[in-house]
Structure formats: structure tokens, C-alpha cells
Short mmCIF file of C-alpha atoms in Angstrom, two decimals:
data_model
loop_
_atom_site.label_atom_id
_atom_site.label_comp_id
_atom_site.label_asym_id
_atom_site.label_seq_id
_atom_site.Cartn_x
_atom_site.Cartn_y
_atom_site.Cartn_z
CA GLN H 1 84.02 -43.71 -28.07
CA VAL H 2 81.61 -44.29 -30.70
CA GLN H 3 80.17 -47.76 -31.59
CA LEU H 4 76.98 -49.10 -33.43
CA VAL H 5 76.33 -53.29 -33.14
CA GLU H 6 74.05 -54.79 -35.49
CA SER H 7 72.32 -58.21 -34.48
CA GLY H 8 69.13 -60.06 -35.96
CA GLY H 9 70.63 -61.42 -39.37
CA GLY H 10 70.24 -65.14 -40.18
CA SER H 11 68.89 -67.58 -43.41
CA VAL H 12 65.53 -67.00 -43.52
CA GLN H 13 63.36 -68.82 -46.69
CA SER H 14 62.59 -66.22 -49.07
CA GLY H 15 59.07 -64.81 -48.06
CA GLU H 16 60.19 -64.52 -44.76
CA SER H 17 60.83 -61.62 -42.51
CA LEU H 18 64.14 -60.41 -40.34
CA ARG H 19 64.12 -57.33 -37.85
CA LEU H 20 67.85 -56.21 -38.04
CA SER H 21 68.93 -54.24 -34.66
CA CYS H 22 71.80 -51.56 -34.70
CA VAL H 23 72.44 -50.66 -31.29
CA THR H 24 74.56 -47.15 -30.97
CA SER H 25 76.48 -45.95 -28.17
CA GLY H 26 78.74 -42.58 -28.14
CA VAL H 27 76.01 -40.93 -30.69
CA THR H 28 73.27 -38.84 -30.09
CA LEU H 29 70.87 -40.12 -32.82
CA SER H 30 68.78 -36.35 -32.58
CA THR H 31 72.15 -34.70 -34.28
CA HIS H 32 73.17 -37.73 -36.61
CA VAL H 33 72.02 -39.33 -39.80
CA VAL H 34 71.31 -43.33 -39.41
CA GLY H 35 71.37 -45.39 -42.88
CA TRP H 36 71.39 -49.08 -43.33
CA PHE H 37 73.23 -50.48 -46.34
CA ARG H 38 74.32 -53.71 -47.41
CA GLN H 39 77.08 -55.06 -49.61
CA ALA H 40 77.48 -58.69 -51.60
CA PRO H 41 80.59 -60.41 -52.47
CA GLY H 42 81.55 -58.91 -55.92
CA LYS H 43 79.27 -55.82 -55.61
CA GLU H 44 79.81 -52.49 -53.98
CA ARG H 45 78.46 -51.31 -51.11
CA GLU H 46 74.24 -49.87 -51.31
CA GLU H 47 72.33 -48.04 -49.33
CA VAL H 48 69.19 -49.32 -48.72
CA ALA H 49 67.53 -47.10 -46.01
CA GLN H 50 68.18 -44.27 -43.73
CA ILE H 51 66.50 -41.86 -41.07
CA VAL H 52 67.14 -38.63 -40.54
CA GLY H 53 67.15 -37.95 -36.23
CA GLY H 54 64.61 -35.53 -34.99
CA SER H 55 62.95 -35.40 -37.78
CA GLY H 56 62.32 -39.29 -38.45
CA VAL H 57 62.17 -38.97 -41.84
CA THR H 58 63.05 -41.94 -43.67
CA TYR H 59 64.22 -42.69 -47.27
CA TYR H 60 64.28 -46.29 -49.15
CA SER H 61 66.18 -47.64 -52.10
CA ASP H 62 63.49 -48.49 -54.89
CA SER H 63 65.03 -52.46 -54.27
CA ALA H 64 63.22 -51.75 -49.93
CA LYS H 65 60.25 -49.58 -50.66
CA GLY H 66 57.02 -51.12 -49.73
CA ARG H 67 58.81 -54.39 -48.11
CA PHE H 68 61.54 -52.56 -45.54
CA THR H 69 61.14 -50.36 -42.37
CA ILE H 70 63.78 -47.95 -40.83
CA ILE H 71 62.37 -47.39 -37.43
CA GLN H 72 64.63 -45.37 -34.69
CA ASP H 73 63.97 -45.89 -31.10
CA ASN H 74 65.76 -43.44 -28.86
CA ALA H 75 65.70 -44.64 -25.35
CA GLU H 76 66.97 -47.75 -27.08
CA SER H 77 69.21 -45.97 -29.10
CA THR H 78 68.38 -48.50 -31.34
CA VAL H 79 67.78 -48.41 -35.33
CA TYR H 80 65.83 -51.04 -36.48
CA LEU H 81 65.39 -52.45 -40.24
CA GLN H 82 62.52 -54.48 -40.32
CA MET H 83 62.57 -56.27 -43.41
CA ASN H 84 59.55 -58.13 -44.54
CA ASN H 85 58.62 -60.39 -47.82
CA LEU H 86 62.53 -61.00 -48.17
CA LYS H 87 64.12 -62.38 -51.54
CA PRO H 88 66.58 -64.06 -52.06
CA GLU H 89 68.73 -61.34 -53.82
CA ASP H 90 68.36 -60.05 -50.44
CA THR H 91 71.21 -61.95 -49.07
CA SER H 92 73.85 -59.86 -48.20
CA MET H 93 76.29 -58.87 -44.89
CA TYR H 94 74.03 -55.69 -43.82
CA TYR H 95 75.20 -52.83 -41.88
CA CYS H 96 74.37 -49.84 -40.13
CA ALA H 97 76.02 -46.70 -40.32
CA ALA H 98 75.76 -43.14 -38.22
CA ALA H 99 76.51 -39.79 -40.30
CA PRO H 100 76.80 -36.36 -38.61
CA LYS H 101 73.77 -34.16 -40.24
CA ASN H 102 77.15 -31.33 -40.49
CA PRO H 103 79.41 -32.95 -42.27
CA ALA H 104 82.26 -31.38 -41.03
CA LEU H 105 82.26 -33.40 -37.98
CA CYS H 106 83.02 -36.63 -39.92
CA THR H 107 86.42 -37.30 -40.71
CA GLY H 108 85.57 -40.10 -42.92
CA ASP H 109 85.08 -40.09 -46.37
CA TYR H 110 82.28 -42.44 -47.55
CA TRP H 111 79.04 -40.25 -49.04
CA ALA H 112 75.88 -41.41 -49.63
CA TRP H 113 72.60 -40.37 -50.32
CA GLY H 114 73.69 -37.03 -49.70
CA ARG H 115 75.32 -37.53 -45.79
CA LYS H 116 78.87 -38.20 -45.02
CA TYR H 117 79.23 -41.22 -43.27
CA CYS H 118 82.10 -41.77 -40.82
CA TYR H 119 80.97 -44.69 -37.99
CA TRP H 120 80.22 -48.01 -38.94
CA GLY H 121 78.76 -51.51 -37.18
CA GLN H 122 80.71 -55.15 -37.99
CA GLY H 123 77.57 -56.07 -40.10
CA THR H 124 75.31 -58.69 -39.72
CA GLN H 125 74.86 -61.79 -42.34
CA VAL H 126 71.11 -62.24 -44.20
CA THR H 127 70.81 -65.40 -46.46
CA VAL H 128 67.81 -65.33 -48.75
CA SER H 129 66.90 -68.81 -49.92
CA SER H 130 64.37 -69.91 -52.59
#
């Protein structure tokens, strides 16, 4: 059974940092891509960072570049999102998700950045005040 559990969200001031954690089980990280997404009320879900298992190649949205870093710890089966210099517009629910490198293995239908995501966590809230 696949599980993704996020933690680390909270309320911070503008300019501060947070590190989100996504603990995975039932997923072989080397054969999957893990993404961090966020969705604010009334807005579409957007992917902010992605890491390809095995190669460690990372991708970031324009809003995340230079401030967010996605890190994968294979020993802990955990993917982190280090967020620095947070801004009020970063306020959102943050989710991690996993996509098998072979999309044929995924029964879901959500595509983002060329990956078909089929496993999702429950989310962790980040609130940034000015």
C-alpha cells in the first residue's frame, strides 16, 4: 500500500523559512518522480518542484526558483521541500505526489510537467503573513 504523509507546514512571517517533509511508504523512489504541489482556495493546483528518482534531476516553477529546494533522502524514503524567503503569496495547502516513471503503471489521470501522478498525500497548510 502506497502512503505519502506531509508535515512541516505552519504559520510564519514574510521572509522566514519552512521545511516540508513527505514521508513515503510502498514507493520505490528510484522508479518514481515526486512533485510538490500547492493549491490555494479558489485557485488551480500548481506544481512548484519536482525531483526525478535515481537521477536527482530537479525542476522548479518560476515562483519557486531561487527560493525553494527539493531534496530526496533515499535512506529515509522522504522528500523535502525547503522553502526560504517565504512570501504571503506562498500561502496555500501543499501536497506531495508520486508518479511512476512509466505512466502506464499509473491508473490516475492527473498530468503535470510531463508526469502522470497517481499517489497523493493529505496536504500540509502553509500560511505566510506580511
